[in-house]
């Protein structure tokens, strides 16, 4: 997965974000809120900085929306300014501003979906990845991500998985290519934990996991991975990602092609019961 926004993390409790306009707007709004509460309390930037353990320049950068404040900064400012959670409550907004825009867009659609259908042919699908598997995956990227970028991308991926905590939870149908379950990304223990996670999720009533065997002679998914999201309003959108391109698709004719392909892919794969037995067998061999 590529990155559309990058940040430079500082050891001072803030992070410089070079992102899209939406992220910048969020950080400017957060900065204005902090500035408003500071001025209401009759404090200068330097005085607030001393009270919360940061420099005047750091406070100024946050208030101007140039840096994203980390949790300790927000919690300290909330406490010192006595606003009873109004600043601490901005944590999630700030955290999401750090994520690449395409991740935010996809996560928003996933959050609105009543059904998610996916075929994954190169790696385990992101919604079911463990943090360790995601770390191994991002660590292999060329040219390499910085450690800060890797941490941010992992956080964004794990945040997307909160869709399963929603009530009612969406129906999730996944066809996973066999080779992705045999490729030991991150090493033996990382892969064991990943297989265990697939087994655990495959036992949920709203989740169906199928494995596409490598030995299948006929395969409708050779054009690559795909994802379909059926939204509450009745619309369906598709998501397709390859190399440096991440694309959301809404044209009815293209959606129709994706739906036909996914239906055939499901029919060609092992059944959900057979697939869980296959994954359990692989786990015993790993």
PDB file of C-alpha atoms in Angstrom:
ATOM      1  CA  UNK A   1       0.000   0.000   0.000  1.00  0.00           C
ATOM      2  CA  UNK A   2       1.385   3.393  -0.962  1.00  0.00           C
ATOM      3  CA  UNK A   3       1.285   6.585   1.038  1.00  0.00           C
ATOM      4  CA  UNK A   4      -0.365   9.839  -0.008  1.00  0.00           C
ATOM      5  CA  UNK A   5       0.662  11.805   3.056  1.00  0.00           C
ATOM      6  CA  UNK A   6       3.894  11.705   5.014  1.00  0.00           C
ATOM      7  CA  UNK A   7       4.927  12.998   8.389  1.00  0.00           C
ATOM      8  CA  UNK A   8       8.107  13.601  10.275  1.00  0.00           C
ATOM      9  CA  UNK A   9       7.836  12.518  13.885  1.00  0.00           C
ATOM     10  CA  UNK A  10       9.572  14.564  16.541  1.00  0.00           C
ATOM     11  CA  UNK A  11      10.539  13.538  20.050  1.00  0.00           C
ATOM     12  CA  UNK A  12       8.670  16.549  21.409  1.00  0.00           C
ATOM     13  CA  UNK A  13       5.169  15.176  21.477  1.00  0.00           C
ATOM     14  CA  UNK A  14       4.184  16.579  18.084  1.00  0.00           C
ATOM     15  CA  UNK A  15       4.447  15.355  14.507  1.00  0.00           C
ATOM     16  CA  UNK A  16       4.860  17.342  11.301  1.00  0.00           C
ATOM     17  CA  UNK A  17       2.352  16.195   8.685  1.00  0.00           C
ATOM     18  CA  UNK A  18       2.870  16.767   4.973  1.00  0.00           C
ATOM     19  CA  UNK A  19      -0.515  15.480   3.900  1.00  0.00           C
ATOM     20  CA  UNK A  20      -3.584  16.361   1.897  1.00  0.00           C
ATOM     21  CA  UNK A  21      -5.827  19.391   2.321  1.00  0.00           C
ATOM     22  CA  UNK A  22      -8.298  17.472   4.481  1.00  0.00           C
ATOM     23  CA  UNK A  23      -5.623  16.502   7.015  1.00  0.00           C
ATOM     24  CA  UNK A  24      -4.295  20.050   7.070  1.00  0.00           C
ATOM     25  CA  UNK A  25      -7.796  21.418   7.703  1.00  0.00           C
ATOM     26  CA  UNK A  26      -8.282  19.070  10.667  1.00  0.00           C
ATOM     27  CA  UNK A  27      -4.979  20.109  12.241  1.00  0.00           C
ATOM     28  CA  UNK A  28      -5.758  23.803  11.736  1.00  0.00           C
ATOM     29  CA  UNK A  29      -9.122  23.345  13.440  1.00  0.00           C
ATOM     30  CA  UNK A  30      -7.531  21.499  16.364  1.00  0.00           C
ATOM     31  CA  UNK A  31      -4.955  24.269  16.671  1.00  0.00           C
ATOM     32  CA  UNK A  32      -7.649  26.966  16.730  1.00  0.00           C
ATOM     33  CA  UNK A  33      -9.540  25.126  19.457  1.00  0.00           C
ATOM     34  CA  UNK A  34      -6.434  24.864  21.637  1.00  0.00           C
ATOM     35  CA  UNK A  35      -5.591  28.502  21.001  1.00  0.00           C
ATOM     36  CA  UNK A  36      -9.116  29.592  21.924  1.00  0.00           C
ATOM     37  CA  UNK A  37      -9.055  27.734  25.249  1.00  0.00           C
ATOM     38  CA  UNK A  38      -5.532  29.042  25.991  1.00  0.00           C
ATOM     39  CA  UNK A  39      -6.544  32.648  25.393  1.00  0.00           C
ATOM     40  CA  UNK A  40      -9.712  32.178  27.453  1.00  0.00           C
ATOM     41  CA  UNK A  41      -7.483  31.002  30.316  1.00  0.00           C
ATOM     42  CA  UNK A  42      -5.343  34.122  29.920  1.00  0.00           C
ATOM     43  CA  UNK A  43      -2.132  32.226  29.125  1.00  0.00           C
ATOM     44  CA  UNK A  44       0.551  33.006  26.558  1.00  0.00           C
ATOM     45  CA  UNK A  45       1.970  30.249  24.382  1.00  0.00           C
ATOM     46  CA  UNK A  46       5.126  30.275  26.490  1.00  0.00           C
ATOM     47  CA  UNK A  47       3.140  29.964  29.733  1.00  0.00           C
ATOM     48  CA  UNK A  48       1.056  27.083  28.421  1.00  0.00           C
ATOM     49  CA  UNK A  49       4.235  25.410  27.190  1.00  0.00           C
ATOM     50  CA  UNK A  50       5.853  25.621  30.630  1.00  0.00           C
ATOM     51  CA  UNK A  51       2.682  24.281  32.273  1.00  0.00           C
ATOM     52  CA  UNK A  52       2.434  21.219  30.018  1.00  0.00           C
ATOM     53  CA  UNK A  53       6.160  20.584  29.492  1.00  0.00           C
ATOM     54  CA  UNK A  54       6.618  21.845  25.927  1.00  0.00           C
ATOM     55  CA  UNK A  55       8.385  24.798  24.347  1.00  0.00           C
ATOM     56  CA  UNK A  56       6.690  27.956  23.116  1.00  0.00           C
ATOM     57  CA  UNK A  57       7.646  26.996  19.541  1.00  0.00           C
ATOM     58  CA  UNK A  58       5.964  23.592  19.918  1.00  0.00           C
ATOM     59  CA  UNK A  59       2.757  25.137  21.209  1.00  0.00           C
ATOM     60  CA  UNK A  60       2.849  27.703  18.410  1.00  0.00           C
ATOM     61  CA  UNK A  61       3.325  24.998  15.752  1.00  0.00           C
ATOM     62  CA  UNK A  62       0.335  23.050  17.052  1.00  0.00           C
ATOM     63  CA  UNK A  63      -1.882  26.133  17.197  1.00  0.00           C
ATOM     64  CA  UNK A  64      -0.991  27.036  13.621  1.00  0.00           C
ATOM     65  CA  UNK A  65      -1.801  23.515  12.440  1.00  0.00           C
ATOM     66  CA  UNK A  66       1.774  22.829  11.378  1.00  0.00           C
ATOM     67  CA  UNK A  67       2.227  19.892  13.747  1.00  0.00           C
ATOM     68  CA  UNK A  68      -0.069  17.138  14.947  1.00  0.00           C
ATOM     69  CA  UNK A  69      -0.113  16.985  18.752  1.00  0.00           C
ATOM     70  CA  UNK A  70       0.344  13.539  20.242  1.00  0.00           C
ATOM     71  CA  UNK A  71      -1.796  12.196  23.087  1.00  0.00           C
ATOM     72  CA  UNK A  72       0.402  13.442  25.982  1.00  0.00           C
ATOM     73  CA  UNK A  73       0.268  16.984  24.587  1.00  0.00           C
ATOM     74  CA  UNK A  74      -3.530  16.916  24.263  1.00  0.00           C
ATOM     75  CA  UNK A  75      -4.057  15.354  27.700  1.00  0.00           C
ATOM     76  CA  UNK A  76      -1.735  17.868  29.392  1.00  0.00           C
ATOM     77  CA  UNK A  77      -3.359  20.845  27.650  1.00  0.00           C
ATOM     78  CA  UNK A  78      -6.799  19.563  28.589  1.00  0.00           C
ATOM     79  CA  UNK A  79      -5.800  19.234  32.237  1.00  0.00           C
ATOM     80  CA  UNK A  80      -4.011  22.582  32.531  1.00  0.00           C
ATOM     81  CA  UNK A  81      -6.756  24.522  30.716  1.00  0.00           C
ATOM     82  CA  UNK A  82      -9.477  22.733  32.704  1.00  0.00           C
ATOM     83  CA  UNK A  83     -11.742  21.982  29.742  1.00  0.00           C
ATOM     84  CA  UNK A  84     -12.918  18.569  30.945  1.00  0.00           C
ATOM     85  CA  UNK A  85     -12.135  16.429  27.916  1.00  0.00           C
ATOM     86  CA  UNK A  86     -12.840  18.944  25.152  1.00  0.00           C
ATOM     87  CA  UNK A  87      -9.203  18.843  24.048  1.00  0.00           C
ATOM     88  CA  UNK A  88      -8.493  15.206  24.938  1.00  0.00           C
ATOM     89  CA  UNK A  89     -11.570  14.330  22.895  1.00  0.00           C
ATOM     90  CA  UNK A  90      -9.754  15.480  19.750  1.00  0.00           C
ATOM     91  CA  UNK A  91      -7.347  12.520  19.847  1.00  0.00           C
ATOM     92  CA  UNK A  92      -9.192  10.428  17.283  1.00  0.00           C
ATOM     93  CA  UNK A  93      -9.520  13.330  14.844  1.00  0.00           C
ATOM     94  CA  UNK A  94      -5.793  14.028  15.101  1.00  0.00           C
ATOM     95  CA  UNK A  95      -4.912  10.347  14.740  1.00  0.00           C
ATOM     96  CA  UNK A  96      -7.030   9.955  11.618  1.00  0.00           C
ATOM     97  CA  UNK A  97      -5.415  13.072  10.116  1.00  0.00           C
ATOM     98  CA  UNK A  98      -2.114  11.162  10.187  1.00  0.00           C
ATOM     99  CA  UNK A  99      -3.487   8.379   7.964  1.00  0.00           C
ATOM    100  CA  UNK A 100      -3.092   8.542   4.167  1.00  0.00           C
ATOM    101  CA  UNK A 101      -6.205   9.966   2.500  1.00  0.00           C
ATOM    102  CA  UNK A 102      -6.933   6.824   0.511  1.00  0.00           C
ATOM    103  CA  UNK A 103      -6.945   4.835   3.761  1.00  0.00           C
ATOM    104  CA  UNK A 104      -9.414   7.280   5.321  1.00  0.00           C
ATOM    105  CA  UNK A 105     -11.664   7.130   2.263  1.00  0.00           C
ATOM    106  CA  UNK A 106     -11.660   3.334   2.195  1.00  0.00           C
ATOM    107  CA  UNK A 107     -12.210   3.073   5.948  1.00  0.00           C
ATOM    108  CA  UNK A 108     -15.188   5.434   5.691  1.00  0.00           C
ATOM    109  CA  UNK A 109     -16.809   3.284   2.992  1.00  0.00           C
ATOM    110  CA  UNK A 110     -16.098   0.102   4.927  1.00  0.00           C
ATOM    111  CA  UNK A 111     -17.736   1.704   7.946  1.00  0.00           C
ATOM    112  CA  UNK A 112     -20.882   2.369   5.900  1.00  0.00           C
ATOM    113  CA  UNK A 113     -21.015  -1.079   4.280  1.00  0.00           C
ATOM    114  CA  UNK A 114     -23.472  -3.786   5.262  1.00  0.00           C
ATOM    115  CA  UNK A 115     -21.550  -6.363   3.220  1.00  0.00           C
ATOM    116  CA  UNK A 116     -17.900  -6.577   2.228  1.00  0.00           C
ATOM    117  CA  UNK A 117     -16.733  -9.041  -0.410  1.00  0.00           C
ATOM    118  CA  UNK A 118     -13.059  -9.475  -1.236  1.00  0.00           C
ATOM    119  CA  UNK A 119     -10.636 -11.613  -3.206  1.00  0.00           C
ATOM    120  CA  UNK A 120      -6.985 -11.361  -2.073  1.00  0.00           C
ATOM    121  CA  UNK A 121      -4.324 -12.888  -4.288  1.00  0.00           C
ATOM    122  CA  UNK A 122      -0.948 -11.583  -3.051  1.00  0.00           C
ATOM    123  CA  UNK A 123      -1.174 -11.085   0.735  1.00  0.00           C
ATOM    124  CA  UNK A 124      -3.682 -11.761   3.498  1.00  0.00           C
ATOM    125  CA  UNK A 125      -6.517  -9.252   3.250  1.00  0.00           C
ATOM    126  CA  UNK A 126      -5.862  -6.092   5.280  1.00  0.00           C
ATOM    127  CA  UNK A 127      -9.019  -6.381   7.389  1.00  0.00           C
ATOM    128  CA  UNK A 128      -7.753  -9.680   8.816  1.00  0.00           C
ATOM    129  CA  UNK A 129      -4.022  -8.963   9.127  1.00  0.00           C
ATOM    130  CA  UNK A 130      -2.311  -9.123  12.509  1.00  0.00           C
ATOM    131  CA  UNK A 131      -0.128  -6.117  13.450  1.00  0.00           C
ATOM    132  CA  UNK A 132       2.982  -8.318  13.118  1.00  0.00           C
ATOM    133  CA  UNK A 133       2.008  -9.478   9.630  1.00  0.00           C
ATOM    134  CA  UNK A 134       1.285  -5.888   8.585  1.00  0.00           C
ATOM    135  CA  UNK A 135       4.654  -4.793   9.974  1.00  0.00           C
ATOM    136  CA  UNK A 136       6.454  -7.500   7.979  1.00  0.00           C
ATOM    137  CA  UNK A 137       4.551  -6.493   4.857  1.00  0.00           C
ATOM    138  CA  UNK A 138       5.290  -2.770   5.142  1.00  0.00           C
ATOM    139  CA  UNK A 139       8.887  -3.544   6.094  1.00  0.00           C
ATOM    140  CA  UNK A 140       9.424  -5.185   2.689  1.00  0.00           C
ATOM    141  CA  UNK A 141       8.355  -2.136   0.729  1.00  0.00           C
ATOM    142  CA  UNK A 142      10.867  -0.805  -1.830  1.00  0.00           C
ATOM    143  CA  UNK A 143      11.934   1.953  -1.631  1.00  0.00           C
ATOM    144  CA  UNK A 144      11.671   1.441   2.125  1.00  0.00           C
ATOM    145  CA  UNK A 145       9.288   3.245   4.438  1.00  0.00           C
ATOM    146  CA  UNK A 146      10.739   5.005   7.462  1.00  0.00           C
ATOM    147  CA  UNK A 147       9.932   3.527  10.881  1.00  0.00           C
ATOM    148  CA  UNK A 148       7.543   6.420  11.470  1.00  0.00           C
ATOM    149  CA  UNK A 149       5.688   5.710   8.242  1.00  0.00           C
ATOM    150  CA  UNK A 150       5.452   2.018   9.074  1.00  0.00           C
ATOM    151  CA  UNK A 151       3.992   2.762  12.509  1.00  0.00           C
ATOM    152  CA  UNK A 152       1.447   5.144  11.018  1.00  0.00           C
ATOM    153  CA  UNK A 153       0.394   2.695   8.318  1.00  0.00           C
ATOM    154  CA  UNK A 154       0.015  -0.146  10.807  1.00  0.00           C
ATOM    155  CA  UNK A 155      -2.132   2.084  13.024  1.00  0.00           C
ATOM    156  CA  UNK A 156      -4.297   2.994  10.024  1.00  0.00           C
ATOM    157  CA  UNK A 157      -4.730  -0.651   9.057  1.00  0.00           C
ATOM    158  CA  UNK A 158      -5.659  -1.697  12.580  1.00  0.00           C
ATOM    159  CA  UNK A 159      -8.129   1.214  12.784  1.00  0.00           C
ATOM    160  CA  UNK A 160      -9.870  -0.103   9.650  1.00  0.00           C
ATOM    161  CA  UNK A 161     -10.461  -3.390  11.450  1.00  0.00           C
ATOM    162  CA  UNK A 162     -12.721  -1.627  13.939  1.00  0.00           C
ATOM    163  CA  UNK A 163     -15.459  -2.200  11.358  1.00  0.00           C
ATOM    164  CA  UNK A 164     -15.935  -5.643  12.931  1.00  0.00           C
ATOM    165  CA  UNK A 165     -16.753  -4.049  16.289  1.00  0.00           C
ATOM    166  CA  UNK A 166     -19.690  -2.216  14.767  1.00  0.00           C
ATOM    167  CA  UNK A 167     -23.238  -3.263  15.654  1.00  0.00           C
ATOM    168  CA  UNK A 168     -24.724  -4.655  13.596  1.00  0.00           C
ATOM    169  CA  UNK A 169     -21.465  -6.005  12.185  1.00  0.00           C
ATOM    170  CA  UNK A 170     -21.212  -6.203   8.385  1.00  0.00           C
ATOM    171  CA  UNK A 171     -21.260  -9.497   6.520  1.00  0.00           C
ATOM    172  CA  UNK A 172     -17.731 -10.245   5.326  1.00  0.00           C
ATOM    173  CA  UNK A 173     -16.973 -12.683   2.510  1.00  0.00           C
ATOM    174  CA  UNK A 174     -13.326 -13.329   1.652  1.00  0.00           C
ATOM    175  CA  UNK A 175     -11.638 -15.570  -0.895  1.00  0.00           C
ATOM    176  CA  UNK A 176      -7.962 -15.916  -0.023  1.00  0.00           C
ATOM    177  CA  UNK A 177      -5.450 -17.333  -2.497  1.00  0.00           C
ATOM    178  CA  UNK A 178      -3.716 -20.454  -1.151  1.00  0.00           C
ATOM    179  CA  UNK A 179      -0.218 -19.171  -1.884  1.00  0.00           C
ATOM    180  CA  UNK A 180      -0.757 -16.236   0.504  1.00  0.00           C
ATOM    181  CA  UNK A 181      -1.283 -18.721   3.334  1.00  0.00           C
ATOM    182  CA  UNK A 182       1.938 -20.588   2.545  1.00  0.00           C
ATOM    183  CA  UNK A 183       4.245 -17.608   2.054  1.00  0.00           C
ATOM    184  CA  UNK A 184       5.909 -17.096   5.497  1.00  0.00           C
ATOM    185  CA  UNK A 185       5.977 -13.305   5.575  1.00  0.00           C
ATOM    186  CA  UNK A 186       7.667 -12.215   8.793  1.00  0.00           C
ATOM    187  CA  UNK A 187       8.758 -15.738   9.701  1.00  0.00           C
ATOM    188  CA  UNK A 188       7.159 -18.850  11.155  1.00  0.00           C
ATOM    189  CA  UNK A 189       5.621 -17.387  14.312  1.00  0.00           C
ATOM    190  CA  UNK A 190       4.172 -14.366  12.510  1.00  0.00           C
ATOM    191  CA  UNK A 191       2.527 -16.695  10.001  1.00  0.00           C
ATOM    192  CA  UNK A 192       1.242 -19.027  12.696  1.00  0.00           C
ATOM    193  CA  UNK A 193      -0.428 -16.117  14.471  1.00  0.00           C
ATOM    194  CA  UNK A 194      -1.876 -14.951  11.164  1.00  0.00           C
ATOM    195  CA  UNK A 195      -3.358 -18.353  10.391  1.00  0.00           C
ATOM    196  CA  UNK A 196      -4.817 -18.522  13.895  1.00  0.00           C
ATOM    197  CA  UNK A 197      -6.455 -15.139  13.349  1.00  0.00           C
ATOM    198  CA  UNK A 198      -8.030 -16.356  10.109  1.00  0.00           C
ATOM    199  CA  UNK A 199      -9.399 -19.430  11.897  1.00  0.00           C
ATOM    200  CA  UNK A 200     -10.791 -17.288  14.702  1.00  0.00           C
ATOM    201  CA  UNK A 201     -12.550 -14.887  12.353  1.00  0.00           C
ATOM    202  CA  UNK A 202     -13.747 -17.704  10.104  1.00  0.00           C
ATOM    203  CA  UNK A 203     -15.799 -19.026  13.007  1.00  0.00           C
ATOM    204  CA  UNK A 204     -17.826 -15.819  13.299  1.00  0.00           C
ATOM    205  CA  UNK A 205     -21.371 -16.065  11.986  1.00  0.00           C
ATOM    206  CA  UNK A 206     -20.971 -12.923   9.859  1.00  0.00           C
ATOM    207  CA  UNK A 207     -17.665 -14.001   8.280  1.00  0.00           C
ATOM    208  CA  UNK A 208     -17.066 -16.548   5.516  1.00  0.00           C
ATOM    209  CA  UNK A 209     -13.488 -17.292   4.496  1.00  0.00           C
ATOM    210  CA  UNK A 210     -12.755 -19.406   1.435  1.00  0.00           C
ATOM    211  CA  UNK A 211      -9.429 -20.597   0.059  1.00  0.00           C
ATOM    212  CA  UNK A 212      -8.698 -20.654  -3.659  1.00  0.00           C
ATOM    213  CA  UNK A 213      -6.518 -23.764  -4.252  1.00  0.00           C
ATOM    214  CA  UNK A 214      -3.428 -23.251  -6.366  1.00  0.00           C
ATOM    215  CA  UNK A 215      -4.168 -26.372  -8.391  1.00  0.00           C
ATOM    216  CA  UNK A 216      -7.411 -24.994  -9.875  1.00  0.00           C
ATOM    217  CA  UNK A 217      -7.200 -25.130 -13.678  1.00  0.00           C
ATOM    218  CA  UNK A 218      -9.954 -22.537 -14.150  1.00  0.00           C
ATOM    219  CA  UNK A 219      -9.615 -19.259 -12.260  1.00  0.00           C
ATOM    220  CA  UNK A 220     -11.719 -16.102 -12.693  1.00  0.00           C
ATOM    221  CA  UNK A 221      -9.475 -13.937 -10.526  1.00  0.00           C
ATOM    222  CA  UNK A 222      -6.273 -13.830 -12.534  1.00  0.00           C
ATOM    223  CA  UNK A 223      -6.710 -10.117 -13.255  1.00  0.00           C
ATOM    224  CA  UNK A 224      -5.926  -9.402  -9.596  1.00  0.00           C
ATOM    225  CA  UNK A 225      -7.451  -8.707  -6.213  1.00  0.00           C
ATOM    226  CA  UNK A 226     -10.766  -6.916  -5.803  1.00  0.00           C
ATOM    227  CA  UNK A 227     -13.147  -5.702  -3.126  1.00  0.00           C
ATOM    228  CA  UNK A 228     -16.881  -4.970  -3.284  1.00  0.00           C
ATOM    229  CA  UNK A 229     -18.679  -2.871  -0.682  1.00  0.00           C
ATOM    230  CA  UNK A 230     -22.462  -2.924  -0.529  1.00  0.00           C
ATOM    231  CA  UNK A 231     -23.598   0.248   1.229  1.00  0.00           C
ATOM    232  CA  UNK A 232     -26.608   0.875   3.449  1.00  0.00           C
ATOM    233  CA  UNK A 233     -28.321   2.997   0.803  1.00  0.00           C
ATOM    234  CA  UNK A 234     -28.241   0.099  -1.673  1.00  0.00           C
ATOM    235  CA  UNK A 235     -25.305   1.288  -3.779  1.00  0.00           C
ATOM    236  CA  UNK A 236     -22.257  -0.890  -4.445  1.00  0.00           C
ATOM    237  CA  UNK A 237     -18.717   0.390  -4.927  1.00  0.00           C
ATOM    238  CA  UNK A 238     -15.544  -1.516  -5.701  1.00  0.00           C
ATOM    239  CA  UNK A 239     -11.959  -1.027  -4.626  1.00  0.00           C
ATOM    240  CA  UNK A 240      -8.963  -2.171  -6.620  1.00  0.00           C
ATOM    241  CA  UNK A 241      -5.308  -1.750  -5.696  1.00  0.00           C
ATOM    242  CA  UNK A 242      -2.156  -2.659  -7.581  1.00  0.00           C
ATOM    243  CA  UNK A 243       1.403  -1.351  -7.216  1.00  0.00           C
ATOM    244  CA  UNK A 244       1.153   2.458  -6.804  1.00  0.00           C
ATOM    245  CA  UNK A 245      -2.519   2.705  -7.788  1.00  0.00           C
ATOM    246  CA  UNK A 246      -5.492   2.591  -5.415  1.00  0.00           C
ATOM    247  CA  UNK A 247      -8.843   3.076  -7.152  1.00  0.00           C
ATOM    248  CA  UNK A 248     -12.453   3.343  -5.992  1.00  0.00           C
ATOM    249  CA  UNK A 249     -14.932   2.279  -8.694  1.00  0.00           C
ATOM    250  CA  UNK A 250     -18.606   3.227  -8.875  1.00  0.00           C
ATOM    251  CA  UNK A 251     -19.500   2.929 -12.581  1.00  0.00           C
ATOM    252  CA  UNK A 252     -22.408   0.432 -12.829  1.00  0.00           C
ATOM    253  CA  UNK A 253     -20.961  -1.523 -15.764  1.00  0.00           C
ATOM    254  CA  UNK A 254     -17.617  -1.989 -14.035  1.00  0.00           C
ATOM    255  CA  UNK A 255     -19.344  -2.969 -10.772  1.00  0.00           C
ATOM    256  CA  UNK A 256     -21.337  -5.569 -12.708  1.00  0.00           C
ATOM    257  CA  UNK A 257     -18.139  -7.102 -14.076  1.00  0.00           C
ATOM    258  CA  UNK A 258     -16.616  -7.247 -10.590  1.00  0.00           C
ATOM    259  CA  UNK A 259     -19.751  -8.882  -9.176  1.00  0.00           C
ATOM    260  CA  UNK A 260     -19.799 -11.534 -11.890  1.00  0.00           C
ATOM    261  CA  UNK A 261     -16.113 -12.286 -11.396  1.00  0.00           C
ATOM    262  CA  UNK A 262     -16.430 -12.501  -7.628  1.00  0.00           C
ATOM    263  CA  UNK A 263     -19.375 -14.870  -7.889  1.00  0.00           C
ATOM    264  CA  UNK A 264     -17.364 -17.203 -10.123  1.00  0.00           C
ATOM    265  CA  UNK A 265     -14.291 -16.935  -7.856  1.00  0.00           C
ATOM    266  CA  UNK A 266     -16.395 -18.021  -4.862  1.00  0.00           C
ATOM    267  CA  UNK A 267     -17.776 -20.964  -6.817  1.00  0.00           C
ATOM    268  CA  UNK A 268     -14.270 -22.072  -7.813  1.00  0.00           C
ATOM    269  CA  UNK A 269     -12.854 -21.847  -4.277  1.00  0.00           C
ATOM    270  CA  UNK A 270     -13.166 -24.347  -1.439  1.00  0.00           C
ATOM    271  CA  UNK A 271     -16.318 -24.046   0.657  1.00  0.00           C
ATOM    272  CA  UNK A 272     -16.030 -22.135   3.953  1.00  0.00           C
ATOM    273  CA  UNK A 273     -16.031 -25.403   5.933  1.00  0.00           C
ATOM    274  CA  UNK A 274     -13.391 -26.963   3.668  1.00  0.00           C
ATOM    275  CA  UNK A 275     -11.349 -23.763   3.831  1.00  0.00           C
ATOM    276  CA  UNK A 276     -11.194 -23.651   7.637  1.00  0.00           C
ATOM    277  CA  UNK A 277     -10.115 -27.284   7.649  1.00  0.00           C
ATOM    278  CA  UNK A 278      -7.425 -26.434   5.073  1.00  0.00           C
ATOM    279  CA  UNK A 279      -6.164 -23.480   7.128  1.00  0.00           C
ATOM    280  CA  UNK A 280      -6.079 -25.627  10.261  1.00  0.00           C
ATOM    281  CA  UNK A 281      -4.027 -28.219   8.345  1.00  0.00           C
ATOM    282  CA  UNK A 282      -1.568 -25.510   7.242  1.00  0.00           C
ATOM    283  CA  UNK A 283      -1.321 -24.282  10.824  1.00  0.00           C
ATOM    284  CA  UNK A 284      -0.296 -27.772  11.909  1.00  0.00           C
ATOM    285  CA  UNK A 285       2.423 -27.778   9.251  1.00  0.00           C
ATOM    286  CA  UNK A 286       3.749 -24.297  10.058  1.00  0.00           C
TER     287      UNK A 286
END
